[in-house]
Amino acid sequence: KLKDTRDTETVLLREKHIGPSCALFFREDPLKMVRARGQYMFDEGGRRYLDQPDVIKAAGKQLELLSTSSRVLHDSTVEYAKRLAQTLPEKLSVCYFTNSGSEANDLALSLARHYRGHQDVVTLDHAYHGHVSSLLDISPYTFRKGKDVWKEFVHVAPAPDTYRGKYRDDHPDPASAYADHVRQIIEEAHKGGRKIAAFIAESMQSWGVKSFHGPATSPKRQHMWGGGLIADEVQVGFGRIGEHFWGFQLYGEDFVPDIVTMGKPMGNGHPLACVVTTRDIAEAFRASGMESGGNPVSCEDLRGNATRVGNYLIELLNQQKAKHSLIGDIRDVGLFIGIDLVKDHQQRTPATAEAQHVVYKMKERRVLLSADGPHRNILKLKPPMCFPKEDAHFMVQELDGVLTTLEEAPGPRTEKLNGPSSDRTRQTTGEIFIVHGWAEPNGNPTQTNLLILCHPN
Ligand code: PMP
């Protein structure tokens, strides 16, 4: 049931002319943005969504001035690169600007392959690194469910998930166990005459696995990768984790990847991404030319907010965990939070249908979110970094309501679950975005504004 005929037309045109892999969220009642002002975007019903005013201002200013190729001198580009490098360890000093995280990861693979003179890649199970063909090959998240065949140059290491993974929190030393597993994979590859060019991993796997891959990439083991260690910061970078600007910094000051890729929050909707690497690797790659572009965006001041609101959110969510049997585990760093829903705490059976149900019920309460992870049972919270405490409180309060109703209803849980089945399969990208309603300042109580707390891309 689409809202009106204009929506129907847009959906029909979209279905006819836009690639179907770009799934429309909430197809039964889709969101349509028509204009933006200040920090808000408005949909066709005049409802207000959060936007980022500084980004719009900076982009507009630059467009008015100049939009040109990156093969001429440009102050913003070098200034931005300099400032970006200042956020990173010293040896990561050379930037290649690209238009998307996928391009950045594709280039990162080329850099590592050129530098190392090998082809093989070690990747983590369930990882997603982008949609270009070189990355589909190394993204088990995608190639496991599609028809794409597993390529012999790809080696999949278990995701370091200590909640539901191969080595769990009851293991005496899960970190070393995961690291040893990676070492075995490398040894096997070498025995088969293969040579590893790169190890690519998100600094925190973004569908919210329990732990990080610190052990496999810790300073002691860094030499294992000899210049081919790629940290994908497309989702977790740029201060989201609060405490640090980059996710890999969680593993200590000594830990420095060889190549770091970044994207999404870098342009806040504007197509801007980057690969940063060392001078040595860049020189080895010099033969290939690269385009670059971009406009500087500062988000330093948002990190404190990510820490403060993230901690507050976790405090509230832990209270919910004590109250609701559906919540098996909550993991977080700053404003990057996963809520793992389970049918039972003993087996940790993923509550997949329940998670989808929660998504739909939350939408009825004007809070939009989606479920992610290999079992689609993890609610992932990744709101904009300016997210205030009041919204955190509102979101948790609504979640409490939905979980209470779900847990209290009589009969087997699966019978109570509803929601348009056509949309259930659409939770594909695993981002969460939340919409929050409040009353208009003009006092009109029926008018509901919507605040997007995380963009669905
Ligand atoms: N790496 C990670 C971890 C991602 O989540 C994504 C996108 N979801 C990408 C790379 C690809 O980025 P883009 O969509 O900008 O190509």
XYZ file of C-alpha atoms and ligand atoms in Angstrom:
473
model
C 0.000 0.000 0.000
C 1.953 2.963 -1.178
C 1.201 6.378 0.257
C 0.011 8.035 -2.937
C 0.144 7.744 -6.698
C 3.313 9.818 -6.926
C 5.073 7.293 -4.738
C 3.685 4.487 -6.855
C 5.033 6.138 -9.999
C 8.443 6.666 -8.455
C 8.573 3.055 -7.335
C 7.514 1.818 -10.775
C 10.129 3.967 -12.490
C 12.696 2.792 -9.984
C 11.825 -0.819 -10.643
C 12.084 -0.247 -14.372
C 15.298 1.765 -14.535
C 17.319 1.288 -11.347
C 19.338 -1.876 -10.764
C 17.344 -4.160 -8.465
C 20.332 -4.933 -6.256
C 19.936 -1.476 -4.759
C 17.064 -2.599 -2.537
C 14.452 -0.050 -1.557
C 13.972 0.100 2.179
C 10.434 -0.336 3.492
C 8.942 -0.842 0.070
C 5.396 -0.923 1.475
C 5.844 2.568 2.846
C 9.046 3.958 1.354
C 10.785 7.192 2.297
C 11.075 9.954 -0.299
C 13.267 13.020 0.282
C 12.496 16.196 -1.629
C 14.499 19.063 -0.134
C 16.963 20.044 2.557
C 17.473 23.060 4.787
C 19.927 23.563 7.574
C 20.510 20.293 9.319
C 17.273 18.728 8.102
C 16.020 16.973 5.029
C 12.293 16.920 4.330
C 10.247 14.224 2.730
C 7.286 14.930 0.494
C 4.943 15.038 3.506
C 6.996 17.886 4.986
C 8.500 15.571 7.573
C 11.929 16.549 8.735
C 15.012 14.335 8.733
C 18.435 14.993 10.086
C 21.111 16.104 7.666
C 24.592 17.499 8.023
C 24.644 21.272 7.383
C 28.396 21.709 7.429
C 28.817 19.192 4.655
C 26.230 20.901 2.475
C 27.827 24.293 3.117
C 31.333 23.056 2.333
C 30.236 21.219 -0.806
C 28.217 24.217 -2.055
C 31.099 26.604 -1.457
C 33.500 24.422 -3.365
C 31.066 23.840 -6.241
C 30.566 27.600 -6.601
C 34.301 28.054 -6.777
C 35.606 25.224 -8.834
C 35.060 21.621 -9.766
C 37.933 20.270 -11.765
C 40.270 17.408 -12.401
C 42.744 16.441 -9.734
C 45.671 16.694 -12.103
C 46.005 20.397 -11.464
C 47.199 21.956 -8.221
C 44.481 22.398 -5.659
C 44.896 23.686 -2.123
C 41.878 21.905 -0.599
C 43.058 18.535 -1.820
C 46.551 18.768 -0.359
C 45.331 20.519 2.796
C 42.772 17.806 3.347
C 45.316 15.054 2.704
C 47.659 16.712 5.204
C 44.956 16.927 7.863
C 43.859 13.362 7.214
C 47.438 12.123 7.545
C 47.706 13.970 10.886
C 44.979 11.704 12.282
C 46.987 8.614 11.320
C 50.298 7.114 12.431
C 53.243 8.855 10.813
C 54.099 6.204 8.263
C 50.613 6.393 6.739
C 51.131 9.576 4.801
C 50.164 9.087 1.144
C 46.519 9.515 0.102
C 44.627 8.396 -2.970
C 41.148 9.906 -3.146
C 38.376 7.864 -4.706
C 34.600 8.080 -5.058
C 33.480 5.102 -3.007
C 34.587 2.629 -0.401
C 34.541 -0.048 -3.077
C 36.970 1.868 -5.250
C 39.162 2.443 -2.224
C 39.293 -1.258 -1.357
C 39.849 -2.230 -4.973
C 42.803 0.152 -5.115
C 44.077 -1.111 -1.754
C 44.189 -4.640 -3.183
C 46.107 -3.407 -6.218
C 48.576 -1.538 -4.006
C 49.221 -4.604 -1.873
C 49.487 -6.898 -4.876
C 51.956 -4.579 -6.616
C 54.025 -4.157 -3.511
C 54.129 -7.790 -2.548
C 54.195 -9.253 -6.033
C 51.634 -11.869 -4.988
C 47.960 -12.317 -5.631
C 46.296 -14.196 -2.771
C 44.129 -12.560 -0.150
C 43.153 -13.632 3.359
C 39.731 -12.337 4.319
C 37.391 -12.878 7.266
C 34.283 -14.969 7.063
C 31.091 -12.906 6.553
C 33.125 -9.859 5.550
C 31.854 -7.359 3.010
C 34.309 -5.009 1.330
C 32.394 -3.630 -1.637
C 30.539 -4.347 -4.816
C 33.161 -4.280 -7.567
C 34.110 -7.695 -8.890
C 37.562 -7.788 -7.260
C 35.847 -7.301 -3.887
C 32.943 -9.660 -4.441
C 35.634 -12.320 -4.802
C 36.950 -11.576 -1.320
C 33.629 -10.840 0.423
C 32.252 -14.091 1.869
C 29.137 -12.148 2.911
C 28.300 -11.876 -0.762
C 29.908 -14.829 -2.468
C 28.539 -17.348 -0.011
C 24.951 -16.568 -0.850
C 25.263 -15.829 -4.567
C 26.275 -17.982 -7.477
C 29.787 -16.588 -7.426
C 32.271 -19.364 -7.039
C 34.969 -19.331 -4.455
C 38.280 -18.394 -6.076
C 41.438 -20.292 -5.236
C 43.385 -17.119 -4.410
C 40.935 -16.319 -1.601
C 41.497 -17.732 1.901
C 38.700 -17.298 4.407
C 39.608 -17.066 8.098
C 36.936 -17.493 10.771
C 35.359 -14.277 11.996
C 36.649 -13.557 15.513
C 33.227 -13.800 17.079
C 33.521 -14.857 20.709
C 29.762 -14.921 21.196
C 28.721 -17.356 18.463
C 31.919 -18.061 16.509
C 34.403 -20.923 16.361
C 36.238 -19.951 19.578
C 33.948 -18.417 22.162
C 34.170 -16.564 25.431
C 34.459 -19.890 27.302
C 37.723 -20.626 25.442
C 40.824 -19.968 27.592
C 42.435 -17.803 24.916
C 40.148 -17.154 21.951
C 42.389 -14.380 20.640
C 45.352 -16.705 20.154
C 43.083 -19.440 18.822
C 41.795 -17.162 16.063
C 45.316 -15.925 15.327
C 46.655 -19.498 15.150
C 43.893 -20.363 12.756
C 45.030 -17.584 10.447
C 48.596 -18.833 10.679
C 47.472 -22.321 9.684
C 45.645 -20.903 6.693
C 48.813 -19.166 5.558
C 50.891 -22.315 6.054
C 48.396 -24.367 4.048
C 48.445 -21.784 1.279
C 52.243 -21.830 1.179
C 52.270 -25.630 1.064
C 50.008 -25.438 -1.969
C 52.501 -23.108 -3.647
C 50.409 -19.982 -3.140
C 51.647 -16.632 -1.848
C 49.676 -14.118 0.154
C 49.522 -10.503 -0.985
C 47.151 -9.102 1.602
C 45.099 -9.602 4.705
C 42.017 -7.419 4.568
C 39.685 -6.892 7.490
C 37.487 -4.242 8.955
C 39.033 -2.882 12.127
C 35.825 -4.080 13.776
C 33.614 -6.337 11.743
C 30.659 -4.109 11.176
C 27.749 -6.439 11.594
C 28.667 -6.556 15.219
C 30.634 -9.694 15.932
C 31.602 -10.079 19.508
C 35.284 -9.342 19.337
C 37.865 -7.827 17.106
C 40.583 -9.408 15.091
C 43.245 -7.784 17.187
C 45.134 -11.018 17.707
C 45.649 -11.695 14.019
C 46.808 -8.168 13.433
C 48.540 -7.381 16.697
C 51.947 -5.677 16.517
C 53.729 -8.956 17.194
C 52.099 -10.611 14.234
C 52.091 -7.622 11.956
C 55.215 -8.821 10.149
C 53.172 -11.800 8.908
C 51.654 -9.542 6.287
C 54.808 -7.793 5.125
C 53.207 -4.677 3.729
C 49.871 -6.215 2.832
C 47.791 -5.490 5.908
C 44.668 -3.598 4.866
C 42.367 -2.043 7.486
C 38.916 -1.328 6.064
C 37.636 1.678 8.035
C 34.773 2.459 5.645
C 32.147 1.880 8.338
C 33.968 2.187 11.609
C 36.416 5.020 10.940
C 36.237 8.792 11.413
C 35.715 8.900 15.156
C 32.590 6.755 15.389
C 34.103 4.623 18.103
C 34.663 7.787 20.146
C 37.810 6.925 22.004
C 39.919 6.852 18.824
C 39.645 8.380 15.406
C 40.316 5.045 13.681
C 39.130 1.562 14.649
C 42.572 -0.029 14.291
C 43.841 2.283 17.047
C 41.936 0.068 19.483
C 44.808 -2.382 19.168
C 47.436 -0.079 20.563
C 49.787 2.631 19.400
C 52.282 0.174 17.967
C 49.779 -1.295 15.617
C 49.935 0.307 12.184
C 48.299 -1.233 9.126
C 50.055 -0.837 5.774
C 46.982 0.436 3.990
C 43.848 2.047 5.404
C 40.652 2.519 3.405
C 37.907 4.936 4.339
C 34.623 6.115 2.865
C 31.031 6.589 4.000
C 31.322 9.192 6.805
C 34.134 10.937 4.957
C 31.732 12.680 2.587
C 28.503 12.194 4.551
C 26.561 11.304 1.429
C 28.910 13.027 -0.998
C 30.896 10.443 -2.966
C 34.259 10.693 -1.304
C 36.553 7.927 -0.138
C 40.267 7.435 0.310
C 43.141 5.005 0.560
C 46.045 5.999 2.768
C 49.286 4.092 2.643
C 53.021 4.298 3.171
C 55.524 6.049 0.917
C 57.148 2.685 0.051
C 53.923 1.113 -1.108
C 52.941 4.243 -3.023
C 56.282 4.315 -4.810
C 55.922 0.670 -5.792
C 52.599 1.585 -7.339
C 53.735 4.782 -9.011
C 53.404 3.307 -12.478
C 49.604 3.404 -12.206
C 47.952 6.854 -12.313
C 45.134 7.748 -9.933
C 42.439 10.422 -9.879
C 41.682 12.328 -6.715
C 39.246 14.936 -5.413
C 37.308 16.006 -2.349
C 36.478 18.688 0.146
C 37.550 18.864 3.781
C 35.113 17.974 6.487
C 35.956 18.173 10.141
C 34.407 15.874 12.663
C 36.905 16.059 15.517
C 34.356 17.580 17.897
C 31.929 14.738 17.306
C 34.161 12.096 18.833
C 33.489 13.248 22.376
C 29.786 13.024 21.644
C 30.213 9.507 20.255
C 31.878 8.441 23.504
C 29.411 10.185 25.830
C 26.217 9.201 24.044
C 27.605 5.767 23.208
C 28.288 5.103 26.909
C 24.861 6.394 27.852
C 23.210 4.213 25.219
C 25.072 1.162 26.464
C 24.044 1.870 30.032
C 20.397 2.008 28.945
C 20.715 -1.044 26.736
C 22.338 -3.077 29.502
C 19.325 -2.316 31.685
C 17.205 -3.684 28.844
C 19.408 -6.762 28.627
C 18.725 -7.541 32.271
C 15.015 -7.189 31.591
C 14.507 -8.929 28.238
C 15.359 -12.557 27.585
C 15.520 -11.809 23.852
C 18.695 -9.774 24.266
C 21.587 -12.226 24.327
C 24.498 -9.876 23.977
C 25.299 -6.236 23.447
C 28.623 -5.110 22.005
C 29.731 -1.605 21.524
C 32.485 0.852 20.981
C 31.329 4.466 20.960
C 28.383 4.932 18.650
C 28.789 1.557 17.018
C 26.550 -0.940 18.746
C 25.197 -4.420 18.028
C 22.258 -5.965 19.904
C 22.287 -9.740 19.409
C 18.793 -11.189 19.762
C 18.584 -14.846 20.813
C 15.846 -17.416 21.309
C 17.729 -18.920 24.241
C 20.784 -17.887 26.177
C 22.251 -21.369 26.471
C 22.497 -22.230 22.790
C 22.568 -18.598 21.662
C 20.154 -19.552 18.882
C 19.767 -16.472 16.679
C 16.299 -14.915 16.980
C 16.109 -14.031 13.303
C 12.331 -13.774 12.872
C 12.051 -11.894 16.153
C 14.655 -9.379 14.986
C 12.681 -8.742 11.807
C 9.539 -8.387 13.878
C 11.251 -5.818 16.091
C 12.301 -3.894 12.972
C 8.679 -3.662 11.800
C 7.226 -2.853 15.184
C 9.830 -0.150 15.720
C 8.876 1.364 12.390
C 5.276 1.611 13.588
C 6.695 3.636 16.469
C 8.548 5.811 13.960
C 11.893 4.296 14.727
C 13.464 2.672 11.707
C 16.193 0.119 12.082
C 17.354 -3.033 10.396
C 18.884 -6.317 11.449
C 22.257 -7.603 10.301
C 24.822 -10.346 10.772
C 25.056 -13.794 9.181
C 21.759 -14.718 10.850
C 20.122 -11.288 10.499
C 19.448 -11.266 14.225
C 21.728 -8.406 15.272
C 20.239 -4.947 15.559
C 23.010 -2.603 14.523
C 23.038 0.936 15.877
C 25.215 3.344 13.964
C 23.545 6.735 14.313
C 25.031 10.012 13.093
C 27.737 11.160 15.412
C 25.779 14.223 16.521
C 23.164 11.843 18.020
C 21.879 13.376 21.290
C 21.109 11.588 24.580
C 17.384 12.384 24.317
C 17.176 10.396 21.104
C 19.130 7.548 22.664
C 16.623 7.528 25.494
C 13.670 7.657 23.126
C 15.032 4.825 21.004
C 15.634 2.545 24.003
C 12.217 3.332 25.454
C 10.529 2.285 22.203
C 12.672 -0.839 21.966
C 11.658 -1.711 25.515
C 7.989 -1.405 24.518
C 8.376 -3.630 21.470
C 10.368 -6.303 23.318
C 7.933 -6.299 26.249
C 4.936 -6.852 23.985
C 6.738 -9.559 22.087
C 7.838 -11.404 25.215
C 4.520 -11.100 27.014
C 2.240 -12.233 24.191
C 0.919 -15.783 24.740
C 1.681 -18.679 22.420
C 4.800 -19.638 20.504
C 6.735 -16.573 19.503
C 6.878 -17.349 15.824
C 3.077 -17.170 15.520
C 3.084 -13.616 16.744
C 5.566 -12.373 14.281
C 4.290 -10.331 11.446
C 5.371 -7.719 8.973
C 5.189 -7.721 5.198
C 7.084 -10.786 4.096
C 8.161 -9.092 0.871
C 10.176 -6.640 2.932
C 11.752 -9.180 5.222
C 14.202 -10.215 2.581
C 15.134 -6.636 1.948
C 17.277 -6.148 5.002
C 20.326 -6.660 2.931
C 22.838 -3.967 3.650
C 22.740 -4.242 7.392
C 22.850 -0.564 8.149
C 20.543 0.735 10.742
C 18.590 3.898 10.382
C 16.210 5.135 12.946
C 13.384 7.569 12.610
C 12.124 9.401 15.609
C 8.910 11.359 15.947
C 8.285 14.495 17.950
C 5.711 17.279 18.052
C 6.032 20.347 15.855
C 7.039 23.527 17.702
C 3.859 25.082 16.264
C 1.944 22.782 18.553
C 0.332 20.690 15.895
C 0.274 17.345 17.668
C -0.651 15.295 14.632
C 2.305 16.406 12.582
C 5.145 13.951 13.085
C 8.669 14.716 12.114
C 11.129 12.013 11.372
C 14.725 12.096 12.373
C 17.027 9.725 10.600
C 19.658 8.529 12.948
C 21.639 6.537 10.492
C 21.687 6.515 6.753
C 20.777 3.238 5.085
C 23.704 2.849 2.721
N 33.728 -1.693 3.146
C 32.765 -1.810 4.080
C 33.104 -2.334 5.429
C 31.444 -1.444 3.787
O 30.500 -1.561 4.715
C 31.144 -0.941 2.496
C 29.739 -0.511 2.107
N 28.706 -1.018 2.855
C 32.165 -0.840 1.565
C 33.454 -1.207 1.919
C 31.901 -0.324 0.183
O 31.713 1.058 0.198
P 30.873 1.795 -0.944
O 29.434 1.400 -0.744
O 31.129 3.259 -0.700
O 31.409 1.335 -2.251
